[in-house]
CSV table of N, CA, C and O in Angstrom, one decimal:
chain,number,residue,atom,x,y,z
R,1,MET,N,-7.2,-32.8,-85.1
R,1,MET,CA,-7.8,-32.9,-84.2
R,1,MET,C,-6.7,-33.0,-82.9
R,1,MET,O,-5.6,-33.6,-83.2
R,2,ASP,N,-6.8,-32.3,-81.9
R,2,ASP,CA,-5.9,-32.0,-80.8
R,2,ASP,C,-5.7,-33.5,-80.0
R,2,ASP,O,-4.4,-33.8,-79.2
R,3,GLY,N,-6.6,-34.2,-79.9
R,3,GLY,CA,-6.4,-35.4,-79.0
R,3,GLY,C,-8.1,-35.9,-78.4
R,3,GLY,O,-9.0,-35.3,-78.9
R,4,LEU,N,-7.8,-36.8,-77.6
R,4,LEU,CA,-9.3,-37.3,-77.0
R,4,LEU,C,-9.6,-37.1,-75.6
R,4,LEU,O,-8.2,-37.2,-75.0
R,5,VAL,N,-10.3,-37.0,-75.0
R,5,VAL,CA,-11.0,-37.1,-73.8
R,5,VAL,C,-11.8,-38.2,-73.3
R,5,VAL,O,-12.6,-38.3,-74.0
R,6,GLU,N,-11.1,-39.2,-72.4
R,6,GLU,CA,-12.2,-40.4,-72.2
R,6,GLU,C,-12.8,-39.9,-71.0
R,6,GLU,O,-12.1,-39.8,-69.8
R,7,PHE,N,-14.2,-40.1,-71.0
R,7,PHE,CA,-15.0,-40.0,-69.8
R,7,PHE,C,-15.5,-41.5,-69.5
R,7,PHE,O,-15.9,-42.1,-70.5
R,8,ARG,N,-15.5,-41.8,-68.4
R,8,ARG,CA,-16.2,-43.1,-68.0
R,8,ARG,C,-17.5,-42.9,-67.6
R,8,ARG,O,-18.0,-41.9,-66.9
R,9,THR,N,-18.5,-43.5,-67.9
R,9,THR,CA,-19.9,-43.4,-67.1
R,9,THR,C,-20.1,-44.2,-65.9
R,9,THR,O,-19.3,-44.8,-65.5
R,10,ASP,N,-21.2,-43.8,-65.5
R,10,ASP,CA,-21.5,-44.5,-63.8
R,10,ASP,C,-21.3,-45.9,-63.8
R,10,ASP,O,-21.3,-46.7,-63.1
R,11,ASP,N,-21.7,-46.6,-65.1
R,11,ASP,CA,-21.6,-48.0,-65.2
R,11,ASP,C,-20.3,-48.6,-65.8
R,11,ASP,O,-20.3,-49.8,-66.2
R,12,GLY,N,-19.3,-47.8,-65.8
R,12,GLY,CA,-18.2,-48.2,-66.4
R,12,GLY,C,-17.8,-48.2,-67.9
R,12,GLY,O,-16.5,-48.5,-68.3
R,13,ALA,N,-18.8,-47.7,-68.9
R,13,ALA,CA,-18.3,-47.6,-70.0
R,13,ALA,C,-17.5,-46.6,-70.3
R,13,ALA,O,-17.4,-45.5,-69.5
R,14,VAL,N,-16.7,-46.5,-71.4
R,14,VAL,CA,-15.8,-45.5,-71.7
R,14,VAL,C,-16.6,-44.6,-72.8
R,14,VAL,O,-16.9,-44.9,-73.9
R,15,VAL,N,-16.6,-43.3,-72.8
R,15,VAL,CA,-17.0,-42.4,-73.8
R,15,VAL,C,-15.9,-41.4,-74.1
R,15,VAL,O,-15.3,-40.8,-73.4
R,16,ALA,N,-15.4,-41.6,-75.5
R,16,ALA,CA,-14.4,-40.8,-76.0
R,16,ALA,C,-14.7,-39.5,-76.9
R,16,ALA,O,-15.6,-39.8,-77.6
R,17,VAL,N,-14.4,-38.4,-76.5
R,17,VAL,CA,-15.0,-37.3,-77.0
R,17,VAL,C,-13.6,-36.5,-77.6
R,17,VAL,O,-12.5,-36.5,-76.9
R,18,GLU,N,-13.5,-35.6,-78.6
R,18,GLU,CA,-12.9,-34.9,-79.3
R,18,GLU,C,-12.5,-33.5,-78.0
R,18,GLU,O,-13.1,-33.2,-77.5
R,19,ALA,N,-11.1,-33.5,-77.8
R,19,ALA,CA,-10.5,-32.6,-76.8
R,19,ALA,C,-10.8,-31.2,-77.1
R,19,ALA,O,-10.7,-30.8,-78.3
R,20,VAL,N,-11.0,-30.5,-76.0
R,20,VAL,CA,-11.4,-29.0,-76.4
R,20,VAL,C,-10.3,-28.1,-75.7
R,20,VAL,O,-9.8,-28.5,-74.4
R,21,THR,N,-9.6,-27.3,-76.4
R,21,THR,CA,-8.5,-26.6,-75.9
R,21,THR,C,-9.2,-25.3,-75.4
R,21,THR,O,-9.7,-24.6,-75.9
R,22,GLU,N,-9.0,-25.3,-74.0
R,22,GLU,CA,-9.6,-24.1,-73.3
R,22,GLU,C,-8.6,-22.9,-73.4
R,22,GLU,O,-7.3,-23.2,-73.2
R,23,GLY,N,-8.9,-21.9,-73.6
R,23,GLY,CA,-8.1,-20.7,-74.0
R,23,GLY,C,-7.4,-19.9,-72.7
R,23,GLY,O,-7.5,-18.8,-72.5
R,24,ARG,N,-7.3,-20.7,-71.5
R,24,ARG,CA,-6.8,-20.1,-70.4
R,24,ARG,C,-5.2,-20.4,-70.3
R,24,ARG,O,-4.6,-21.3,-70.7
R,25,PRO,N,-4.6,-19.4,-69.6
R,25,PRO,CA,-3.0,-19.7,-69.4
R,25,PRO,C,-2.8,-20.5,-68.2
R,25,PRO,O,-3.7,-21.0,-67.5
R,26,GLY,N,-1.7,-21.3,-68.4
R,26,GLY,CA,-1.3,-22.0,-67.4
R,26,GLY,C,-1.3,-23.3,-67.9
R,26,GLY,O,-1.1,-23.7,-69.2
R,27,SER,N,-1.3,-24.5,-67.0
R,27,SER,CA,-1.0,-26.0,-67.5
R,27,SER,C,-2.3,-26.5,-68.0
R,27,SER,O,-3.4,-26.2,-67.9
R,28,ARG,N,-1.9,-27.6,-68.9
R,28,ARG,CA,-3.0,-28.5,-69.5
R,28,ARG,C,-2.6,-29.7,-69.3
R,28,ARG,O,-1.4,-29.9,-69.6
R,29,LEU,N,-3.8,-30.4,-69.6
R,29,LEU,CA,-3.5,-31.8,-69.6
R,29,LEU,C,-2.9,-32.5,-70.9
R,29,LEU,O,-3.5,-32.1,-71.8
R,30,VAL,N,-2.1,-33.2,-70.9
R,30,VAL,CA,-1.6,-33.8,-72.2
R,30,VAL,C,-1.2,-35.4,-72.0
R,30,VAL,O,-1.0,-35.9,-70.8
R,31,ALA,N,-1.1,-36.1,-73.1
R,31,ALA,CA,-0.9,-37.5,-73.2
R,31,ALA,C,0.0,-37.8,-74.0
R,31,ALA,O,-0.3,-37.2,-75.2
R,32,ARG,N,0.9,-38.8,-74.1
R,32,ARG,CA,1.7,-39.4,-75.1
R,32,ARG,C,1.0,-39.7,-76.5
R,32,ARG,O,0.9,-39.5,-77.4
R,33,ASP,N,-0.3,-40.5,-76.2
R,33,ASP,CA,-0.9,-41.1,-77.3
R,33,ASP,C,-2.1,-40.2,-77.6
R,33,ASP,O,-3.1,-40.7,-78.7
R,34,GLY,N,-2.2,-38.9,-77.0
R,34,GLY,CA,-3.2,-37.9,-77.4
R,34,GLY,C,-4.6,-38.1,-76.8
R,34,GLY,O,-5.6,-37.6,-76.7
R,35,THR,N,-4.7,-39.1,-75.7
R,35,THR,CA,-5.8,-39.4,-75.0
R,35,THR,C,-5.5,-39.1,-73.6
R,35,THR,O,-4.6,-39.6,-73.0
R,36,VAL,N,-6.5,-38.3,-73.0
R,36,VAL,CA,-6.5,-37.9,-71.6
R,36,VAL,C,-7.7,-38.6,-70.9
R,36,VAL,O,-8.7,-38.3,-71.5
R,37,GLN,N,-7.3,-38.9,-69.6
R,37,GLN,CA,-8.5,-39.3,-68.8
R,37,GLN,C,-9.1,-38.2,-68.2
R,37,GLN,O,-8.4,-37.4,-67.6
R,38,ALA,N,-10.4,-38.1,-68.1
R,38,ALA,CA,-11.3,-37.2,-67.5
R,38,ALA,C,-11.3,-37.0,-66.0
R,38,ALA,O,-11.3,-38.3,-65.6
R,39,ALA,N,-11.3,-36.2,-65.4
R,39,ALA,CA,-11.3,-36.0,-63.9
R,39,ALA,C,-12.8,-36.5,-63.4
R,39,ALA,O,-12.9,-36.7,-62.3
R,40,ARG,N,-14.0,-36.4,-64.3
R,40,ARG,CA,-15.2,-36.5,-63.7
R,40,ARG,C,-15.7,-37.7,-64.7
R,40,ARG,O,-15.3,-38.1,-65.7
R,41,THR,N,-16.9,-38.2,-64.1
R,41,THR,CA,-17.8,-39.1,-64.7
R,41,THR,C,-18.5,-38.3,-66.1
R,41,THR,O,-18.7,-37.3,-65.9
R,42,PHE,N,-18.8,-39.0,-67.0
R,42,PHE,CA,-19.5,-38.4,-68.1
R,42,PHE,C,-20.9,-37.9,-67.6
R,42,PHE,O,-21.0,-36.7,-68.1
R,43,GLU,N,-21.6,-38.6,-66.9
R,43,GLU,CA,-22.7,-38.0,-66.0
R,43,GLU,C,-22.5,-36.7,-65.2
R,43,GLU,O,-23.1,-35.7,-65.3
R,44,GLY,N,-21.1,-36.8,-64.3
R,44,GLY,CA,-20.8,-35.7,-63.5
R,44,GLY,C,-20.5,-34.5,-64.7
R,44,GLY,O,-20.9,-33.2,-64.1
R,45,ALA,N,-19.7,-34.8,-65.7
R,45,ALA,CA,-19.5,-33.8,-66.6
R,45,ALA,C,-20.7,-32.9,-67.3
R,45,ALA,O,-20.8,-31.7,-67.5
R,46,LEU,N,-21.8,-33.6,-67.6
R,46,LEU,CA,-22.9,-33.0,-68.0
R,46,LEU,C,-24.3,-32.6,-66.9
R,46,LEU,O,-25.2,-31.8,-67.3
R,47,GLU,N,-23.5,-32.8,-65.5
R,47,GLU,CA,-24.5,-32.4,-64.5
R,47,GLU,C,-25.0,-30.7,-64.7
R,47,GLU,O,-25.9,-30.3,-64.6
R,48,GLY,N,-23.8,-30.0,-64.9
R,48,GLY,CA,-24.0,-28.5,-65.1
R,48,GLY,C,-25.1,-28.4,-66.0
R,48,GLY,O,-25.7,-27.2,-66.2
R,49,VAL,N,-25.0,-28.8,-67.2
R,49,VAL,CA,-25.6,-28.6,-68.5
R,49,VAL,C,-27.0,-29.1,-68.1
R,49,VAL,O,-28.2,-28.1,-68.6
R,50,ARG,N,-27.3,-30.0,-67.5
R,50,ARG,CA,-28.5,-30.5,-67.1
R,50,ARG,C,-29.2,-29.5,-66.3
R,50,ARG,O,-30.6,-29.1,-66.5
R,51,ALA,N,-28.5,-29.0,-65.5
R,51,ALA,CA,-29.2,-28.1,-64.4
R,51,ALA,C,-29.6,-26.8,-65.2
R,51,ALA,O,-30.5,-26.2,-64.9
R,52,ALA,N,-28.6,-26.5,-66.2
R,52,ALA,CA,-28.9,-25.1,-67.0
R,52,ALA,C,-30.3,-25.4,-68.0
R,52,ALA,O,-30.9,-24.4,-68.0
R,53,ALA,N,-30.3,-26.6,-68.3
R,53,ALA,CA,-31.6,-26.9,-69.3
R,53,ALA,C,-32.8,-26.9,-68.4
R,53,ALA,O,-33.8,-26.4,-68.7
R,54,GLU,N,-32.8,-27.4,-67.2
R,54,GLU,CA,-33.9,-27.3,-66.1
R,54,GLU,C,-34.2,-25.9,-65.9
R,54,GLU,O,-35.6,-25.6,-65.7
R,55,SER,N,-33.4,-25.2,-65.6
R,55,SER,CA,-33.4,-24.0,-65.2
R,55,SER,C,-34.4,-23.2,-66.5
R,55,SER,O,-35.4,-22.2,-66.2
R,56,ALA,N,-33.8,-23.2,-67.5
R,56,ALA,CA,-34.1,-22.3,-69.0
R,56,ALA,C,-35.8,-22.9,-69.2
R,56,ALA,O,-36.3,-22.4,-69.3
R,57,LEU,N,-35.9,-24.4,-68.9
R,57,LEU,CA,-37.2,-24.7,-69.3
R,57,LEU,C,-38.1,-24.3,-67.9
R,57,LEU,O,-39.3,-23.9,-68.4
R,58,ARG,N,-37.7,-24.1,-66.9
R,58,ARG,CA,-38.7,-23.5,-65.6
R,58,ARG,C,-39.1,-22.1,-66.2
R,58,ARG,O,-40.2,-21.7,-66.1
R,59,VAL,N,-38.1,-21.3,-66.7
R,59,VAL,CA,-38.2,-20.1,-67.1
R,59,VAL,C,-39.5,-19.9,-68.2
R,59,VAL,O,-40.5,-19.1,-67.9
R,60,PHE,N,-39.4,-20.8,-69.2
R,60,PHE,CA,-40.4,-20.7,-70.2
R,60,PHE,C,-41.5,-21.4,-70.1
R,60,PHE,O,-42.8,-20.8,-70.4
R,61,ARG,N,-41.9,-22.4,-69.1
R,61,ARG,CA,-43.0,-23.0,-68.9
R,61,ARG,C,-43.7,-22.3,-67.5
R,61,ARG,O,-44.9,-22.4,-67.6
R,62,ASP,N,-42.9,-21.6,-66.7
R,62,ASP,CA,-43.8,-21.3,-65.6
R,62,ASP,C,-44.1,-19.6,-65.9
R,62,ASP,O,-44.8,-18.9,-64.8
R,63,GLY,N,-44.0,-19.1,-66.8
R,63,GLY,CA,-44.4,-17.6,-67.1
R,63,GLY,C,-45.8,-17.4,-67.8
R,63,GLY,O,-46.6,-18.6,-67.7
R,64,THR,N,-46.1,-16.5,-68.1
R,64,THR,CA,-47.5,-16.4,-68.4
R,64,THR,C,-47.8,-16.8,-70.2
R,64,THR,O,-48.9,-16.9,-70.5
R,65,LEU,N,-46.7,-17.1,-70.8
R,65,LEU,CA,-46.8,-17.7,-72.2
R,65,LEU,C,-47.6,-19.0,-72.0
R,65,LEU,O,-48.5,-19.4,-72.9
R,66,ARG,N,-47.3,-20.0,-71.4
R,66,ARG,CA,-48.1,-21.3,-71.0
R,66,ARG,C,-47.8,-22.2,-72.5
R,66,ARG,O,-49.1,-22.4,-73.0
R,67,PRO,N,-46.6,-22.3,-73.1
R,67,PRO,CA,-46.7,-23.1,-74.3
R,67,PRO,C,-46.9,-24.5,-74.2
R,67,PRO,O,-46.8,-25.2,-72.8
R,68,ASP,N,-47.4,-25.1,-75.1
R,68,ASP,CA,-47.7,-26.6,-75.0
R,68,ASP,C,-46.3,-27.5,-75.1
R,68,ASP,O,-46.3,-28.6,-74.4
R,69,GLY,N,-45.5,-26.8,-75.8
R,69,GLY,CA,-44.0,-27.3,-75.7
R,69,GLY,C,-42.9,-26.5,-75.7
R,69,GLY,O,-43.2,-25.2,-76.2
R,70,VAL,N,-41.8,-26.7,-75.2
R,70,VAL,CA,-40.6,-25.9,-75.1
R,70,VAL,C,-39.5,-26.9,-75.5
R,70,VAL,O,-39.5,-27.8,-75.4
R,71,GLU,N,-38.7,-26.3,-76.8
R,71,GLU,CA,-37.7,-27.1,-77.2
R,71,GLU,C,-36.5,-26.0,-77.2
R,71,GLU,O,-36.4,-25.0,-77.4
R,72,ILE,N,-35.4,-26.7,-76.3
R,72,ILE,CA,-34.1,-25.7,-76.1
R,72,ILE,C,-32.9,-26.6,-76.7
R,72,ILE,O,-32.7,-27.5,-76.4
R,73,GLU,N,-32.2,-25.8,-77.5
R,73,GLU,CA,-31.1,-26.5,-78.0
R,73,GLU,C,-29.8,-25.4,-77.9
R,73,GLU,O,-29.9,-24.3,-78.2
R,74,PHE,N,-28.9,-26.1,-77.2
R,74,PHE,CA,-27.4,-25.6,-77.4
R,74,PHE,C,-26.5,-26.4,-77.6
R,74,PHE,O,-26.5,-27.7,-77.4
R,75,GLY,N,-25.3,-26.1,-78.1
R,75,GLY,CA,-23.9,-26.9,-78.1
R,75,GLY,C,-23.4,-27.1,-77.0
R,75,GLY,O,-23.3,-26.3,-76.1
R,76,VAL,N,-22.9,-28.4,-76.9
R,76,VAL,CA,-22.0,-28.8,-75.5
R,76,VAL,C,-20.6,-29.3,-75.9
R,76,VAL,O,-20.5,-30.0,-76.8
R,77,LYS,N,-19.3,-28.6,-75.4
R,77,LYS,CA,-18.2,-29.1,-75.4
R,77,LYS,C,-17.8,-29.9,-74.2
R,77,LYS,O,-18.2,-29.3,-73.2
R,78,LEU,N,-17.1,-30.7,-74.3
R,78,LEU,CA,-16.6,-31.5,-73.2
R,78,LEU,C,-15.2,-31.4,-72.9
R,78,LEU,O,-14.4,-31.4,-74.0
R,79,SER,N,-14.8,-31.1,-71.7
R,79,SER,CA,-13.3,-30.7,-71.4
R,79,SER,C,-12.8,-31.7,-70.2
R,79,SER,O,-13.6,-31.8,-69.4
R,80,ALA,N,-11.7,-32.1,-70.3
R,80,ALA,CA,-11.1,-33.1,-69.3
R,80,ALA,C,-11.1,-32.1,-67.9
R,80,ALA,O,-11.3,-32.9,-67.0
R,81,GLU,N,-10.8,-30.9,-68.0
R,81,GLU,CA,-10.7,-30.1,-66.7
R,81,GLU,C,-11.9,-29.7,-66.1
R,81,GLU,O,-12.3,-29.9,-65.1
R,82,THR,N,-12.8,-29.1,-67.1
R,82,THR,CA,-14.1,-28.4,-66.4
R,82,THR,C,-15.3,-29.4,-66.7
R,82,THR,O,-16.5,-28.8,-66.2
R,83,GLY,N,-15.4,-30.4,-67.5
R,83,GLY,CA,-16.5,-31.2,-67.9
R,83,GLY,C,-17.1,-30.5,-69.1
R,83,GLY,O,-16.6,-30.4,-70.2
R,84,ALA,N,-18.4,-30.4,-69.0
R,84,ALA,CA,-19.3,-29.8,-70.1
R,84,ALA,C,-19.2,-28.3,-69.9
R,84,ALA,O,-19.5,-27.7,-69.1
R,85,ILE,N,-19.3,-27.9,-71.5
R,85,ILE,CA,-19.2,-26.4,-71.4
R,85,ILE,C,-20.0,-26.1,-72.5
R,85,ILE,O,-20.4,-26.6,-73.5
R,86,ILE,N,-21.2,-25.2,-72.3
R,86,ILE,CA,-22.1,-24.8,-73.3
R,86,ILE,C,-21.3,-23.8,-74.5
R,86,ILE,O,-20.9,-22.9,-74.1
R,87,ALA,N,-21.3,-24.5,-75.6
R,87,ALA,CA,-20.4,-24.0,-76.5
R,87,ALA,C,-21.3,-22.8,-77.2
R,87,ALA,O,-22.3,-22.8,-77.2
R,88,LYS,N,-20.3,-21.9,-77.6
R,88,LYS,CA,-20.7,-20.8,-78.4
R,88,LYS,C,-20.9,-21.0,-79.9
R,88,LYS,O,-19.8,-21.5,-80.3
R,89,GLY,N,-21.8,-20.6,-80.3
R,89,GLY,CA,-21.8,-20.8,-82.1
R,89,GLY,C,-21.8,-19.3,-82.6
R,89,GLY,O,-21.5,-19.6,-83.9
R,90,THR,N,-21.9,-18.4,-81.9
R,90,THR,CA,-21.4,-17.2,-82.4
R,90,THR,C,-20.9,-16.6,-81.4
R,90,THR,O,-20.4,-17.0,-80.4
R,91,ALA,N,-20.3,-15.2,-81.4
R,91,ALA,CA,-19.5,-14.4,-80.7
R,91,ALA,C,-20.5,-14.1,-79.1
R,91,ALA,O,-19.7,-14.1,-78.1
R,92,GLU,N,-21.7,-14.2,-79.5
R,92,GLU,CA,-22.4,-13.9,-78.2
R,92,GLU,C,-22.8,-15.3,-77.3
R,92,GLU,O,-23.1,-15.2,-76.4
R,93,GLY,N,-22.9,-16.5,-78.1
R,93,GLY,CA,-23.3,-17.6,-77.5
R,93,GLY,C,-24.3,-18.3,-78.5
R,93,GLY,O,-24.5,-17.8,-79.4
R,94,HIS,N,-24.5,-19.5,-78.0
R,94,HIS,CA,-25.7,-20.3,-79.0
R,94,HIS,C,-26.8,-20.9,-78.2
R,94,HIS,O,-26.5,-21.8,-77.0
R,95,LEU,N,-27.8,-20.3,-78.3
R,95,LEU,CA,-29.1,-20.8,-77.6
R,95,LEU,C,-30.2,-20.8,-78.4
R,95,LEU,O,-30.4,-19.7,-78.9
R,96,VAL,N,-30.9,-21.7,-78.9
R,96,VAL,CA,-32.1,-21.6,-79.6
R,96,VAL,C,-33.2,-22.3,-79.0
R,96,VAL,O,-33.2,-23.2,-78.2
R,97,VAL,N,-34.2,-21.4,-78.6
R,97,VAL,CA,-35.6,-21.8,-78.1
R,97,VAL,C,-36.7,-21.7,-78.8
R,97,VAL,O,-37.0,-20.7,-79.6
R,98,ARG,N,-37.5,-22.7,-78.8
R,98,ARG,CA,-38.8,-22.8,-79.6
R,98,ARG,C,-39.9,-23.2,-78.6
R,98,ARG,O,-40.0,-24.1,-78.1
R,99,LEU,N,-40.9,-22.1,-78.8
R,99,LEU,CA,-42.1,-22.6,-77.9
R,99,LEU,C,-43.3,-22.9,-79.1
R,99,LEU,O,-43.2,-22.2,-80.1
R,100,THR,N,-44.0,-23.8,-78.8
R,100,THR,CA,-45.3,-24.4,-79.4
R,100,THR,C,-46.6,-24.3,-78.8
R,100,THR,O,-46.6,-24.7,-77.3
R,101,TRP,N,-47.6,-24.0,-79.4
R,101,TRP,CA,-48.8,-24.1,-78.9
R,101,TRP,C,-49.7,-24.8,-80.0
R,101,TRP,O,-49.4,-24.6,-81.0
R,102,SER,N,-50.7,-25.7,-79.4
R,102,SER,CA,-51.4,-26.4,-80.3
R,102,SER,C,-52.8,-25.5,-80.5
R,102,SER,O,-53.1,-24.6,-79.5
R,103,PRO,N,-53.5,-25.5,-81.7
R,103,PRO,CA,-54.6,-24.6,-82.1
R,103,PRO,C,-55.7,-24.9,-81.1
R,103,PRO,O,-56.6,-24.2,-80.8
R,104,THR,N,-55.8,-26.0,-80.3
R,104,THR,CA,-57.1,-26.2,-79.3
R,104,THR,C,-56.6,-26.1,-78.1
R,104,THR,O,-57.4,-26.3,-77.0
R,105,SER,N,-55.2,-25.7,-77.5
R,105,SER,CA,-55.1,-25.3,-76.1
R,105,SER,C,-55.4,-24.2,-75.7
R,105,SER,O,-55.8,-23.2,-76.3
R,106,PRO,N,-55.8,-24.0,-74.3
R,106,PRO,CA,-56.6,-22.8,-73.8
R,106,PRO,C,-55.6,-21.5,-73.9
R,106,PRO,O,-56.0,-20.6,-74.0
R,107,ALA,N,-54.2,-21.7,-73.9
R,107,ALA,CA,-53.2,-20.6,-74.1
R,107,ALA,C,-53.5,-20.1,-75.4
R,107,ALA,O,-53.3,-18.8,-75.8
R,108,ALA,N,-53.8,-21.0,-76.4
R,108,ALA,CA,-53.9,-20.2,-77.9
R,108,ALA,C,-55.3,-19.9,-77.9
R,108,ALA,O,-55.5,-18.9,-79.2
R,109,SER,N,-56.2,-20.0,-77.3
R,109,SER,CA,-57.6,-19.2,-77.5
R,109,SER,C,-57.6,-17.8,-77.0
R,109,SER,O,-57.2,-17.7,-75.9
R,110,PRO,N,-58.4,-17.0,-77.7
R,110,PRO,CA,-58.2,-15.6,-77.3
R,110,PRO,C,-59.3,-15.7,-75.8
R,110,PRO,O,-60.3,-16.5,-76.2
R,111,THR,N,-59.3,-14.8,-75.2
R,111,THR,CA,-60.0,-14.6,-73.9
R,111,THR,C,-60.8,-13.7,-74.3
R,111,THR,O,-61.1,-12.8,-74.9
R,112,THR,N,-62.2,-14.0,-73.5
R,112,THR,CA,-63.4,-13.2,-73.8
R,112,THR,C,-63.8,-12.7,-72.7
R,112,THR,O,-63.4,-12.7,-71.5
C-alpha cells in the first residue's frame, strides 16, 4: 500500500482511504507516516461522483424506455489532490447499468 489519505466529513469525522497514485508528472503529496490530509472534505470529494450519477440516472429515466428501476454501478477511487475519481475496471472504463421493469408496469405491456 502506498499510504493513506484522510478525509474529514462535514461533521468532523475522519475517513481514511488507501492512497491513489495518479499517473501525472510533477509533484505529489507525501507524508513521513504515509498519511496525507486531503484538501477537500469527504462530501466535497464525492460531489462530482454524485453529479455524474444524477446525470446518468436522468438519461435512463427520462428516455422512452421508462424502466421501473435503474441501477448504476461504478468504482470510485479517492485522491488527496482531485477528490473522487470514477475508476476504470477495464481499459475503457467501468460502468454497469441495470434497467428493470415489473410485469405489471405500463411500460412492460404491449401497446394496442
